[in-house]
Coordinates of C-alpha atoms (C1' of nucleotides) in Angstrom, one line a residue:
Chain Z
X80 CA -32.5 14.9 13.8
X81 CA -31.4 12.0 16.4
X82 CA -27.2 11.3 16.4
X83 CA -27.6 7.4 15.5
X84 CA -29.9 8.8 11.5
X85 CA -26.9 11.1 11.0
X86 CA -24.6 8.0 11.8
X87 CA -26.2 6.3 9.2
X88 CA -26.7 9.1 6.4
X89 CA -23.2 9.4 6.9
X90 CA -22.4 5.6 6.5
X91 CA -24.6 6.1 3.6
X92 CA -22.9 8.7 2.0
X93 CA -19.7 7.2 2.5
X94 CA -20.7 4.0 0.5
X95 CA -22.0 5.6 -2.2
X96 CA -19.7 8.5 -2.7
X97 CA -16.4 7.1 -1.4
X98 CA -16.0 10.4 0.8
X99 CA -17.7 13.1 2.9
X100 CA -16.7 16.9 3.3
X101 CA -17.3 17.8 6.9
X102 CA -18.8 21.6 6.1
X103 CA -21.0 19.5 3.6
X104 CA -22.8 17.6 5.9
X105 CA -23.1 20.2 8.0
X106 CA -25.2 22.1 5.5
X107 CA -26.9 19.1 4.8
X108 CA -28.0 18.2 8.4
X109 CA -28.7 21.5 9.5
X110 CA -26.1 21.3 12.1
X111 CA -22.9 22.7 13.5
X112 CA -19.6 21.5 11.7
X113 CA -18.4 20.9 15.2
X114 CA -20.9 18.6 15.6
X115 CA -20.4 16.8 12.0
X116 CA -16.8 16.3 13.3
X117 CA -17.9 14.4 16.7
X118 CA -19.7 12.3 14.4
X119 CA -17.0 11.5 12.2
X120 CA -14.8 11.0 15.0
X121 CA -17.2 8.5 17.0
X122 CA -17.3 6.5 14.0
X123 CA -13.4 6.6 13.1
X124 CA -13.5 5.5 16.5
X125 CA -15.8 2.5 15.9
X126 CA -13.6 1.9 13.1
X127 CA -16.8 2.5 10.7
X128 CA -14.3 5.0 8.4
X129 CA -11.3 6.8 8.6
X130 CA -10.5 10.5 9.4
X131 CA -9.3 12.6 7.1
X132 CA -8.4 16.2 7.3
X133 CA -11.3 18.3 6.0
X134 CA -13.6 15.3 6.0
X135 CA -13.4 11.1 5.6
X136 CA -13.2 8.4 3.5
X137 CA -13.9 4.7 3.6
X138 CA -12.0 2.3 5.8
X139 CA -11.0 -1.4 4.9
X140 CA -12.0 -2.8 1.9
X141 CA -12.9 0.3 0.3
X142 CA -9.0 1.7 0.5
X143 CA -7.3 0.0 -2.3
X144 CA -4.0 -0.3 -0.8
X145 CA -3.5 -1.2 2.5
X146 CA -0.9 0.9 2.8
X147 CA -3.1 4.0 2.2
X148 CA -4.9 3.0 5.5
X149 CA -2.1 4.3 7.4
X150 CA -1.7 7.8 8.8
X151 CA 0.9 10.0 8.3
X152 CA 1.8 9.6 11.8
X153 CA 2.2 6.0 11.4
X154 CA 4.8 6.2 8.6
X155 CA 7.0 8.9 10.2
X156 CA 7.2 6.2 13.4
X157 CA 7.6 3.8 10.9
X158 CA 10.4 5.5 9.4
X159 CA 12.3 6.3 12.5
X160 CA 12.1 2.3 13.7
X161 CA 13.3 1.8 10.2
X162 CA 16.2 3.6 10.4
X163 CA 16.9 2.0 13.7
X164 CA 16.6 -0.9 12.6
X165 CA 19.3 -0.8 10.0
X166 CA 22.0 0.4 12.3
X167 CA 21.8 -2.8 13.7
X168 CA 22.8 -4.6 10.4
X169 CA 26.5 -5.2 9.2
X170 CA 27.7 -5.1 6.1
X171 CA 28.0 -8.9 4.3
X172 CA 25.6 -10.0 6.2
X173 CA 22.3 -12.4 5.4
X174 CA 19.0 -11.5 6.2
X175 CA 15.2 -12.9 6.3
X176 CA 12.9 -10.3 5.9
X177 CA 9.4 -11.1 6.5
X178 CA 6.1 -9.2 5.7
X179 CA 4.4 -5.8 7.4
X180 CA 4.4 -2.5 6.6
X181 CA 7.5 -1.3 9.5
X182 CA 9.3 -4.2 7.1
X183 CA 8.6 -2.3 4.3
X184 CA 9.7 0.8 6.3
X185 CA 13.3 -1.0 6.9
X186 CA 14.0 -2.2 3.5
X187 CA 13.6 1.4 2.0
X188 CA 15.5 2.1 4.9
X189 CA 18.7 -0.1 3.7
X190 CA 21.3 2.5 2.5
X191 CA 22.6 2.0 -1.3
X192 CA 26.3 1.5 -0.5
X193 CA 25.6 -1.8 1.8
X194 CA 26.2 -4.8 0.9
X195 CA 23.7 -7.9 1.8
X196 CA 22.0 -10.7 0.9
X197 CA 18.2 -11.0 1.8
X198 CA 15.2 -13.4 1.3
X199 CA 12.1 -12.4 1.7
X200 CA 8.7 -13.7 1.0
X201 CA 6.9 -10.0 1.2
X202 CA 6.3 -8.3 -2.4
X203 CA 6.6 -5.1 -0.7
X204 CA 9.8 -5.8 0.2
X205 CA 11.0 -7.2 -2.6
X206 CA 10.3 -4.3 -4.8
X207 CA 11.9 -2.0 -2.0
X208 CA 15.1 -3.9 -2.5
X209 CA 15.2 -4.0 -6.6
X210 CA 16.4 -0.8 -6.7
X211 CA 19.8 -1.5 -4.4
X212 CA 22.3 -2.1 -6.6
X213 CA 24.4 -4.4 -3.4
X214 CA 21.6 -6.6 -2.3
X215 CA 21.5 -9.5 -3.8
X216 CA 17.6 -10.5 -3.3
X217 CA 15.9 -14.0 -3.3
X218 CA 11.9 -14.2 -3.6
X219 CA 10.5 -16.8 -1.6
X220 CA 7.8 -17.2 -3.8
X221 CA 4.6 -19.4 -3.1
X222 CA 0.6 -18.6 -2.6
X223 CA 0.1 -14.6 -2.6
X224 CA -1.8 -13.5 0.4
X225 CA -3.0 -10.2 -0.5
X226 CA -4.3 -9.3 3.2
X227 CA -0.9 -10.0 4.1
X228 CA 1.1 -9.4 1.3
X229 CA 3.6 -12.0 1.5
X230 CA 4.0 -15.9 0.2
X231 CA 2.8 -18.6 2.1
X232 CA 2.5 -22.3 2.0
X233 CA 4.8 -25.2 1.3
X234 CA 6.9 -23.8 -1.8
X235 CA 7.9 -21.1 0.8
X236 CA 8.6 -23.0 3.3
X237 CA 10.7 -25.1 1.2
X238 CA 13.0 -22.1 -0.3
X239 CA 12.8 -21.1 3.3
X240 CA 15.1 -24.7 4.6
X241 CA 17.4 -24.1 2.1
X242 CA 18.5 -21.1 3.4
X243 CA 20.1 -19.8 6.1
X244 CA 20.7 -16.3 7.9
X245 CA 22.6 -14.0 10.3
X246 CA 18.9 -12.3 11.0
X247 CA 15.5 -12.5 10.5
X248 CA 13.4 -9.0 10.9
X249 CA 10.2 -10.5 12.3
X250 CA 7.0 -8.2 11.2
X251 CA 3.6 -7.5 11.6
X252 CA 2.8 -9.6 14.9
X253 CA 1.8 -9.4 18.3
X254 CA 3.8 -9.3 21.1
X255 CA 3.1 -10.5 24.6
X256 CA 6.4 -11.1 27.2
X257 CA 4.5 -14.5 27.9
X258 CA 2.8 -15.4 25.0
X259 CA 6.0 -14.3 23.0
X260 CA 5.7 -13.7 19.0
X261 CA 2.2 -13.9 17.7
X262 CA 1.2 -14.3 14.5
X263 CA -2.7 -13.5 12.7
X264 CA -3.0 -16.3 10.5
X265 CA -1.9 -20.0 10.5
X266 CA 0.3 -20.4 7.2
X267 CA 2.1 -17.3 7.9
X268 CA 2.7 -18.4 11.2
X269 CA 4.2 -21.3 10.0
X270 CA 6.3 -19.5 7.7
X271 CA 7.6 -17.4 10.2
X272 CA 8.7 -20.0 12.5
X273 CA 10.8 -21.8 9.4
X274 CA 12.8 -18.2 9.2
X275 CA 13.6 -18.2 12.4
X276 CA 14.5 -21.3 13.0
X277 CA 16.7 -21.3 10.2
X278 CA 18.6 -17.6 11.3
X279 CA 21.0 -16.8 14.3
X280 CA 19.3 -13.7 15.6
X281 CA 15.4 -12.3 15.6
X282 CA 14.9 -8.2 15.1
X283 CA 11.5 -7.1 15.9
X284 CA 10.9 -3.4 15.6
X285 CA 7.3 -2.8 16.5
X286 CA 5.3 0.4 17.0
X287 CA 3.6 1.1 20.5
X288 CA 0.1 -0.3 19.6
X289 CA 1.7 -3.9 18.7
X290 CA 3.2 -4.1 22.3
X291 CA 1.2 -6.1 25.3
X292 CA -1.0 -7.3 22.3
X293 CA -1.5 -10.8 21.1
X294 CA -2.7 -13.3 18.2
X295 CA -3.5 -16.1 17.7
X296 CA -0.7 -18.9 16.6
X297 CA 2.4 -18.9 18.8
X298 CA 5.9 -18.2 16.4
X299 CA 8.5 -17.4 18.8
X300 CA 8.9 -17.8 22.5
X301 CA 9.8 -13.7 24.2
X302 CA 13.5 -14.8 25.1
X303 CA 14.2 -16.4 21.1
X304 CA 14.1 -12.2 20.4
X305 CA 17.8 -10.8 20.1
X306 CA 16.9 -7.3 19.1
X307 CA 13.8 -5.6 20.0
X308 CA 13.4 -1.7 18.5
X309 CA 10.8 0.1 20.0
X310 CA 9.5 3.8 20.2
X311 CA 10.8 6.1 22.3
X312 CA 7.4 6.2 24.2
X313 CA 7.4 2.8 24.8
X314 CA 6.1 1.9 28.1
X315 CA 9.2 1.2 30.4
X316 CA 7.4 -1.9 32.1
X317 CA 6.9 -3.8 29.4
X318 CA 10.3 -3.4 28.2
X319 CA 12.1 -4.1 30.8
X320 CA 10.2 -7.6 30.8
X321 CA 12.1 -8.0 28.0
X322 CA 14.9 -7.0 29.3
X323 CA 14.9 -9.3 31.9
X324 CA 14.2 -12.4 29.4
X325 CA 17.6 -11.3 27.2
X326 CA 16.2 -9.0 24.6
X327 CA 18.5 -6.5 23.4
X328 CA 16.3 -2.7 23.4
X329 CA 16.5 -0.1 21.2
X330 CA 15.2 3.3 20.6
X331 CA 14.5 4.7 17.5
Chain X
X165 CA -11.0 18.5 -2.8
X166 CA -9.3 16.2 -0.1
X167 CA -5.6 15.7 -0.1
X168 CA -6.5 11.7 0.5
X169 CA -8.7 11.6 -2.4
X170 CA -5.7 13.2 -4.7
X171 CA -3.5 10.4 -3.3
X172 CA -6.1 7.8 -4.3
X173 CA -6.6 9.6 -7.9
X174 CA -2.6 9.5 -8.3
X175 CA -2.0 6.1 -7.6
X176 CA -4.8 4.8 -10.1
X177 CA -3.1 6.4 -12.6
X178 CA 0.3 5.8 -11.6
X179 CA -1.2 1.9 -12.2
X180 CA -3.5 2.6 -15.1
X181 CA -0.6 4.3 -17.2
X182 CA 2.7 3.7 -15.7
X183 CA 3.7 7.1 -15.2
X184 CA 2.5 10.4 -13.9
X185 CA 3.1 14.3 -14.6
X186 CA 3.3 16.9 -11.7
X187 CA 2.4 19.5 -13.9
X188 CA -0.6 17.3 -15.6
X189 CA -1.9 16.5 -11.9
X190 CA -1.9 19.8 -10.6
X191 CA -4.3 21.2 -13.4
X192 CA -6.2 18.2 -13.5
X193 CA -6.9 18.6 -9.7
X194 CA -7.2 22.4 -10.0
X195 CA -3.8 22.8 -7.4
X196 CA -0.6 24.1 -7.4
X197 CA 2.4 22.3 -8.5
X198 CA 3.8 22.8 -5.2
X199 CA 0.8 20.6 -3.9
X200 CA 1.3 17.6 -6.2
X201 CA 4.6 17.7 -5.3
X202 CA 4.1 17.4 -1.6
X203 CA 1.4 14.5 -2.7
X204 CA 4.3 12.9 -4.5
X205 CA 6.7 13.5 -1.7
X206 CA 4.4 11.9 1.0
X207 CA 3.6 8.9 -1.7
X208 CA 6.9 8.5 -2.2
X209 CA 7.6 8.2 1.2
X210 CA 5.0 5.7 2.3
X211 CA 6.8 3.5 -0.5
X212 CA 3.4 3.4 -3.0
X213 CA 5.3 5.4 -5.9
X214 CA 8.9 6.5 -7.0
X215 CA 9.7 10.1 -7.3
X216 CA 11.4 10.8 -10.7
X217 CA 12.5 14.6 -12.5
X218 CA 8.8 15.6 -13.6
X219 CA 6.5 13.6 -12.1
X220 CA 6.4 9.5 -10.5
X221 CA 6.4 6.2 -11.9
X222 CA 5.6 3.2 -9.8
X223 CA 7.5 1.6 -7.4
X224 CA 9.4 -1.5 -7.2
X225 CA 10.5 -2.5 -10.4
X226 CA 8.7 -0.3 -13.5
X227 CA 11.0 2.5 -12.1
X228 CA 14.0 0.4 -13.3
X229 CA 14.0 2.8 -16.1
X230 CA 14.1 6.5 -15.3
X231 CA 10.9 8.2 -16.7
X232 CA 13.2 10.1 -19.4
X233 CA 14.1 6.7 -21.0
X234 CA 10.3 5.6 -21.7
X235 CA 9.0 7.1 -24.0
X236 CA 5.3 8.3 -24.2
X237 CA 4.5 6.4 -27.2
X238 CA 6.2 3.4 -26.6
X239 CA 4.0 3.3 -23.1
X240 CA 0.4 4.0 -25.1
X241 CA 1.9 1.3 -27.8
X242 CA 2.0 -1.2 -25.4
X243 CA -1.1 -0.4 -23.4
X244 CA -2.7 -1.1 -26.4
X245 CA -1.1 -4.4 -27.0
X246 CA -1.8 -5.5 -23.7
X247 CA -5.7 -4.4 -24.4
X248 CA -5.3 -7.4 -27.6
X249 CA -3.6 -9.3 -25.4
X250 CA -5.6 -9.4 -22.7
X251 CA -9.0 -10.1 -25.2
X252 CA -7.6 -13.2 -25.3
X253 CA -8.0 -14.3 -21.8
X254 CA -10.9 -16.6 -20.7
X255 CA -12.6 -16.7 -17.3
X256 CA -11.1 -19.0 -15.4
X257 CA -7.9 -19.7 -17.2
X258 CA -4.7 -20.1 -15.5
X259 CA -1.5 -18.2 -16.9
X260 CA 2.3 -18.2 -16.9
X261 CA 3.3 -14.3 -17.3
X262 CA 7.3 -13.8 -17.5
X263 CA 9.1 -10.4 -17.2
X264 CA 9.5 -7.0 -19.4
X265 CA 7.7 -4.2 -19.8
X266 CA 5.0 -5.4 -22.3
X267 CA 3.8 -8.5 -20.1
X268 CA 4.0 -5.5 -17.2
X269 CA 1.6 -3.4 -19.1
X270 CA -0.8 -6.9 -20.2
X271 CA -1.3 -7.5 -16.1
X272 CA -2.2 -4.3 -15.4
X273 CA -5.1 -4.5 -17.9
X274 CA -6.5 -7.3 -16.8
X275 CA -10.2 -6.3 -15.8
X276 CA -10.6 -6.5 -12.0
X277 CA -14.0 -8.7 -12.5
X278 CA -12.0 -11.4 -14.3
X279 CA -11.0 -14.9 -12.2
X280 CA -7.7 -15.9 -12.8
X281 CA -4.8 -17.9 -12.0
X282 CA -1.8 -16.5 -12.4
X283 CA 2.0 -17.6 -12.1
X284 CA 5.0 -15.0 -12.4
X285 CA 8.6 -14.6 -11.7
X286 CA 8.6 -11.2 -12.6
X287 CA 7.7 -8.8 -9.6
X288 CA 6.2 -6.0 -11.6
X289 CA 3.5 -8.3 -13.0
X290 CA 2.8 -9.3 -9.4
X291 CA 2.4 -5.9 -8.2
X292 CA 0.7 -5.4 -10.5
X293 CA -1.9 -8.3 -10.1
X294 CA -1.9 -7.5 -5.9
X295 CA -5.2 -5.4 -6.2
X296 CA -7.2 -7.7 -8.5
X297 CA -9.2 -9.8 -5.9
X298 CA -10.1 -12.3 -7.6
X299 CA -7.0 -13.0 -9.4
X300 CA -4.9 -15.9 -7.4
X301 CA -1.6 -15.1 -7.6
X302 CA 1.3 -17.4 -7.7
X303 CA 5.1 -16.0 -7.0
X304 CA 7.8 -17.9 -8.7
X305 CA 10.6 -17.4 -6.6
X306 CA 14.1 -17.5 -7.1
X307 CA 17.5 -15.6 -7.5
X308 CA 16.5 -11.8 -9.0
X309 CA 17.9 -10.5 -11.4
X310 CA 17.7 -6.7 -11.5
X311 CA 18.5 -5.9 -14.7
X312 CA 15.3 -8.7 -16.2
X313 CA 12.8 -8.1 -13.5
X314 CA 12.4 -11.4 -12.7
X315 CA 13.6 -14.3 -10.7
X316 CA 15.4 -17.5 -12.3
X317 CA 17.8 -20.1 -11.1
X318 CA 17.1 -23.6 -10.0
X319 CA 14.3 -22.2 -7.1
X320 CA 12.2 -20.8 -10.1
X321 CA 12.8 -23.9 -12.3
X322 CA 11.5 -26.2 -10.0
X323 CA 8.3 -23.9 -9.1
X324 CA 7.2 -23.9 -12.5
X325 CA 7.7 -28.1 -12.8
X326 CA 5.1 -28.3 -10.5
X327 CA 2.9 -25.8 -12.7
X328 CA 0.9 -26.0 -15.6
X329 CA -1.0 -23.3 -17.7
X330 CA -3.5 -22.7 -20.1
X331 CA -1.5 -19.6 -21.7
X332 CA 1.6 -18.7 -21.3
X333 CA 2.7 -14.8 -22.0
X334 CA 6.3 -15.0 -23.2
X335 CA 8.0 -11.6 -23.2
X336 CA 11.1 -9.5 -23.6
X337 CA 12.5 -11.6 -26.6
X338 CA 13.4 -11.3 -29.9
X339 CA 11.4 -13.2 -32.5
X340 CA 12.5 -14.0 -35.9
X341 CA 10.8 -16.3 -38.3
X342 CA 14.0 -18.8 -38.4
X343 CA 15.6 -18.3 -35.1
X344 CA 12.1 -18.5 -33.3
X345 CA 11.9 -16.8 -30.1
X346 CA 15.1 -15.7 -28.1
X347 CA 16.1 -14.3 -24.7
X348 CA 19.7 -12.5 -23.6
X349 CA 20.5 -14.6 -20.9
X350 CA 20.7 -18.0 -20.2
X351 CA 19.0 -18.3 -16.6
X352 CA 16.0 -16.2 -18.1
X353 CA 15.8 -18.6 -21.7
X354 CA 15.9 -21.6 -19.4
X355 CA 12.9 -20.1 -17.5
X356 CA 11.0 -19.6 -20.5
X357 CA 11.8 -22.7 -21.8
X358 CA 10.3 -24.4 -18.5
X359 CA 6.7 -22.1 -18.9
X360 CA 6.9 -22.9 -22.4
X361 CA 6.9 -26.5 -22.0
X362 CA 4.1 -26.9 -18.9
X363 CA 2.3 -24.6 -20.9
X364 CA -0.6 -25.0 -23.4
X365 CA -0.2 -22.1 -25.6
X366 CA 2.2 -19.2 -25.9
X367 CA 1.1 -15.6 -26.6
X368 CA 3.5 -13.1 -27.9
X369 CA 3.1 -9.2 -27.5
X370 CA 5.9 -7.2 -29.1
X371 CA 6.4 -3.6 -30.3
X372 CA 7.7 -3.1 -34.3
X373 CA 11.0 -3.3 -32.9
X374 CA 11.1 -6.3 -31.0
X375 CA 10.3 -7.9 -34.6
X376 CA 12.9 -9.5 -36.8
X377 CA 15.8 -9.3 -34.1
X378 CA 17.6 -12.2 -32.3
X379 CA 19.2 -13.1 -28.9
X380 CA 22.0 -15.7 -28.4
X381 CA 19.5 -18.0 -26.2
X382 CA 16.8 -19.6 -28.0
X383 CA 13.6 -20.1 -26.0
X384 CA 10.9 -22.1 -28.2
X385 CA 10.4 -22.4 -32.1
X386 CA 8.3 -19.7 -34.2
X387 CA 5.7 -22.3 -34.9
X388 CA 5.4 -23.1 -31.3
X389 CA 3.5 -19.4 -30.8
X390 CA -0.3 -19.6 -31.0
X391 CA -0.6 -16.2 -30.5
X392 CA 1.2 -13.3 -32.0
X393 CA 0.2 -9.3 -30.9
X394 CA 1.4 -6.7 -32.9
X395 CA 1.1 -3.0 -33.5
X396 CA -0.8 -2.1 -36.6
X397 CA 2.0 -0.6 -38.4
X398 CA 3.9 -3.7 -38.1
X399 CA 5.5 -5.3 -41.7
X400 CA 3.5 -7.4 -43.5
X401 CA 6.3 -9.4 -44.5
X402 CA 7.2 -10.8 -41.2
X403 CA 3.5 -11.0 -40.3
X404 CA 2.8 -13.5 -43.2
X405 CA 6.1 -15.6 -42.5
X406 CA 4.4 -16.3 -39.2
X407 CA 1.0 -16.9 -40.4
X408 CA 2.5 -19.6 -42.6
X409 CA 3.9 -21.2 -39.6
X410 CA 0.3 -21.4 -37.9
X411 CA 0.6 -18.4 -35.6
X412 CA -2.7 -16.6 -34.9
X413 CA -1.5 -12.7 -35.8
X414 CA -3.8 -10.6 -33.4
X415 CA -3.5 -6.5 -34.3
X416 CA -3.6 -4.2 -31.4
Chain L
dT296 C1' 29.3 26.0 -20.6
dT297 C1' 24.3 28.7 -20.4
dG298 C1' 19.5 28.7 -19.8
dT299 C1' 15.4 26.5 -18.4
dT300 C1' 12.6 23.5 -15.8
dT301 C1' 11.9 21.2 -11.7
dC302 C1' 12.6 20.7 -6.9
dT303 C1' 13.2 21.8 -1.9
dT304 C1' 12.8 24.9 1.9
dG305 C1' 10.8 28.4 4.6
dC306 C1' 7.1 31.3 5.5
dA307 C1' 2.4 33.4 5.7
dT308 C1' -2.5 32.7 5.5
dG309 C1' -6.7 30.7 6.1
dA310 C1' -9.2 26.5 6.9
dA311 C1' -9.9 22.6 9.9
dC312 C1' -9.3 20.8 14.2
dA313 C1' -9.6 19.3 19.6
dG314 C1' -10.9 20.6 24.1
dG315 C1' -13.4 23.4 27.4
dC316 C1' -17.6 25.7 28.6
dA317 C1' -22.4 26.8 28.9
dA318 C1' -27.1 26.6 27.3
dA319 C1' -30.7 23.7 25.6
dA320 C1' -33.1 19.4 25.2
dC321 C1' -34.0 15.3 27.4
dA322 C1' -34.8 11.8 30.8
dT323 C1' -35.5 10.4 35.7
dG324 C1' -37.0 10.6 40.4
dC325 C1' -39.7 12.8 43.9
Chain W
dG22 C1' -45.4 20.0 38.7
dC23 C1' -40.6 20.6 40.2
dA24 C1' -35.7 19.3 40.9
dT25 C1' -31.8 16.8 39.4
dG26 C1' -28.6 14.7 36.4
dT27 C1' -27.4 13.4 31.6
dT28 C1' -26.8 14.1 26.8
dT29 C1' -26.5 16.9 23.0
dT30 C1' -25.3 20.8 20.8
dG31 C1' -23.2 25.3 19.6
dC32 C1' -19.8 28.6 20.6
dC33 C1' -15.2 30.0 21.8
dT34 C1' -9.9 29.5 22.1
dG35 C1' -5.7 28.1 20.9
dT36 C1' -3.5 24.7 18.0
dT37 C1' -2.5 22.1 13.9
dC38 C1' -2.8 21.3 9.1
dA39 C1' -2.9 22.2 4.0
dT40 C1' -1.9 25.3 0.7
dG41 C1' 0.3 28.8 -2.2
dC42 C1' 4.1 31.9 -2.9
dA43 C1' 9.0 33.1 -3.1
dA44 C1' 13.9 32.3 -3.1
dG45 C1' 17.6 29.4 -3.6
dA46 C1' 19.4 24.7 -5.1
dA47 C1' 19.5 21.0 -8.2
dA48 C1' 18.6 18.6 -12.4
dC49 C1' 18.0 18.6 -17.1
dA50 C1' 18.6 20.3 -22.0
dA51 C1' 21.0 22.7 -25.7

DNA sequence: TTGTTTCTTGCATGAACAGGCAAAACATGC
DNA sequence: GCATGTTTTGCCTGTTCATGCAAGAAACAA
C-alpha cells in the first residue's frame, strides 16, 4: 500500500467519522502503528487534521469551537502571558480589551477584588468578565464575526469614539518591528486602530509563533506599543528591537 | 475513546441542556469520575464551560445562577417552550431576542440549518447563536448589567433605532392581563420598549409562574403580544383573558 | 453541629509517543 | 547485472500522557 492511498483513506476516514484511532488504522492497513503515527503526523503537519493523543480529529471547520483547536500547551502559555499581563494593570483603571484567544486568557485572568472599567467588542471577553462583581463592562456591540469573535463595523467604531482608556490589550495580530501591529482582516483592523487611538498605552502579550510574523492591514506602528509581554523563550533579537524602539518587555 | 472526543461530547451538551453531571458523564462515557473531572477541569480552564459543585454549566453568563438554584424541571420546562417558540420562526426572518433564561434556552434551539437575523443585548443568547453559521448576529451594545444579562443605556437604545424586526422575543417579565407586560428595571423596560416598537410582532415564552405577576415598569400592552407560549399546565383562566385580547396562545 | 457527597492531589500503571537505528524496498547510474 | 543512494518501514528505548485509585480537603445537606 503506497503512503499518499493511506493519506487519503485517512482524510477519508476523518470526514466521515469525525476521528481516527491510531491502533485502528493500523489493523486496518496492515501496518505498523509507528507507521500510522508518521502518517498522522505529516498530515498534522500539512495542517490536513489535528493530533490527538491516541489518534486525531478534524481540523478547522470541522472543530466547533475555535477554542477547541488549541492545544493544551497553548492555553498553559496562554495562561502564564495572562497572568502577566494583569500585573501590569492598576486598580480604577480603564481598559479596551480587544478580541483573541490570549485576550480571553487575560480577562479570566482579572482577579475578583479589582476594580476596573473595560470595553470590549470580543464575546469571549465579555462573558469572561460577567462574572467579576468590580468590573463594570461595556459591549461594543456591532456585526458578529464569528471567525474572529468580536464586533466589527461602524456601530463599533462609533461606541469606540465615545470612549476613552488608560489601555488597550491589543490581540490576535501579527507582529513585525517594521511592519508594527498587523491585523488579518480589514474591519477589525479598523476597529483596532479606533481603540488605540482613543487609549494612553498599547499591551500586547503575544505567544512565540505571533512574533516576526505579519498580516495584512497595518494597525499600529512597533514604537505606538507601551507594554509588550512575551514568553520566556522569546527570541532575544527580536526583543531587543523592541527594545530599542521604546517598548516596555515582559516575561511571563 | 479519545479524551478530545469526550470534550467535544461535553460541550454539546453543556449547549443542548444547559447543564452537565460529572457522575452522568462518566457512566455515559464508560470513565471514571475522576476522568470527567479532569475533562471539566481542563474545559474549565480553556474558558468553554464553568465548573460548578456536581458537574458544569456554561460559561459567561448562564452560570450567573449556581447550578443548585436551577432546577431540573424548570430547565426541561423551558427547553420545551423554546421548542414552541422556535416553531414559530420562518426562514429568513430577522429577530429582536432580549435577556433571561427562557429567551437563552429559545436561541439555543434554533436549528443550525435555519437563516436568520438576529439582534440581542443579552450575551447569553449571543453565545449562544456563535456556532449557528448561518445565523447573522447582531450585538446590541451597551452598559451591562450583571444581574439582567444584558446591556441597556443610551448605547443600546440608539442600536436598536436603527433596527427593525420581524419578531421580537420579549422575556423576563411579568405579564398580567391589565397591567400588560412588565420589566424590574427601568433601563431594561426602556429597552424593551424600543424592540417592541421597531418590531413587528412580539412573542412571549413564560413558565406558569411568570403568569399573572407584575413589575413596576411597564413594557408594552397585553393586546400588543401576537404570540403567547405557555406550559400545558398553565390556567385556563388567564389563557382565555389573553385570547380575548387577540393574543395567539401557543402550548409547549 | 454531623454525615455525605464531591473535589483535589499525589501516585502507580499501562498505553501512546518521538527519535534513533537497521533492514527492506525502491530508484538511479554505471 | 551490479553498485549506490534514497525512501519506507518496523523495531527498540526512553519519555510523556491518560487513567484509575486512594487519601485528605472542601462543599453541601440535614
Amino acid at each position: 500500500m503506497l503512503t499518499e492511498e493511506r493519506h487519503q483513506l485517512i482524510r477519508d476516514r476523518l470526514a466521515a467519522d469525525g476521528k481516527v484511532l491510531a491502533g485502528e488504522l493500523a489493523s486496518r492497513f496492515g501496518v505498523s502503528e509507528d507507521t500510522v503515527r508518521r502518517d498522522l503526523r505529516e498530515l498534522a503537519k500539512a495542517g490536513q487534521l489535528r493530533r490527538v493523543y491516541g489518534g486525531a480529529v478534524p481540523s478547522g471547520p470541522f472543530a466547533a469551537a475555535p477554542l477547541s483547536q488549541r492545544s493544551r500547551h497553548a492555553v498553559e502559555e496562554k495562561t502564564r502571558l495572562a497572568k502577566a499581563a494583569v500585573a501590569l494593570l492598576g486598580a480604577g483603571q480603564s481598559l479596551f480589551i480587544d478580541g483573541g484567544t490570549t485576550n480571553e486568557a487575560i480577562a479570566r485572568a482579572i482577579p475578583r477584588d479589582m476594580e476596573l472599567t473595560v470595553a470590549t467588542n470580543s464575546l469571549g471577553v465579555a462573558s469572561a468578565l460577567t462574572d467579576l462583581p468590580l468590573v463594570e463592562l461595556i459591549v461594543l456591540g456591532g456585526r458578529y464575526m464569528p471567525d474572529l469573535g468580536t464586533c466589527v463595523g461602524t456601530d463599533t467604531l462609533a461606541a469606540v469614539a465615545q470612549l476613552g482608556a488608560d489601555l488597550f490589550f491589543l490581540g490576535s495580530c501579527g507582529l513585525d518591528i517594521t511592519r508594527g501591529v498587523t491585523a488579518f482582516d480589514s474591519a477589525e483592523a479598523e476597529v483596532k486602530r479606533a481603540m488605540a487611538r482613543n487609549s494612553a498605552g498599547i499591551v500586547i502579550a503575544v505567544t512565540n509563533d505571533k512574533l516576526a510574523t505579519a498580516a495584512p492591514y497595518r494597525v499600529a506602528e512597533a514604537d505606538a506599543i507601551r507594554h509588550l509581554v512575551v514568553e520566556r523563550s522569546a527570541p532575544p533579537a527580536t526583543l531587543a528591537d523592541f527594545q530599542s524602539r521604546g517598548v516596555q518587555v515582559h516575561f511571563a
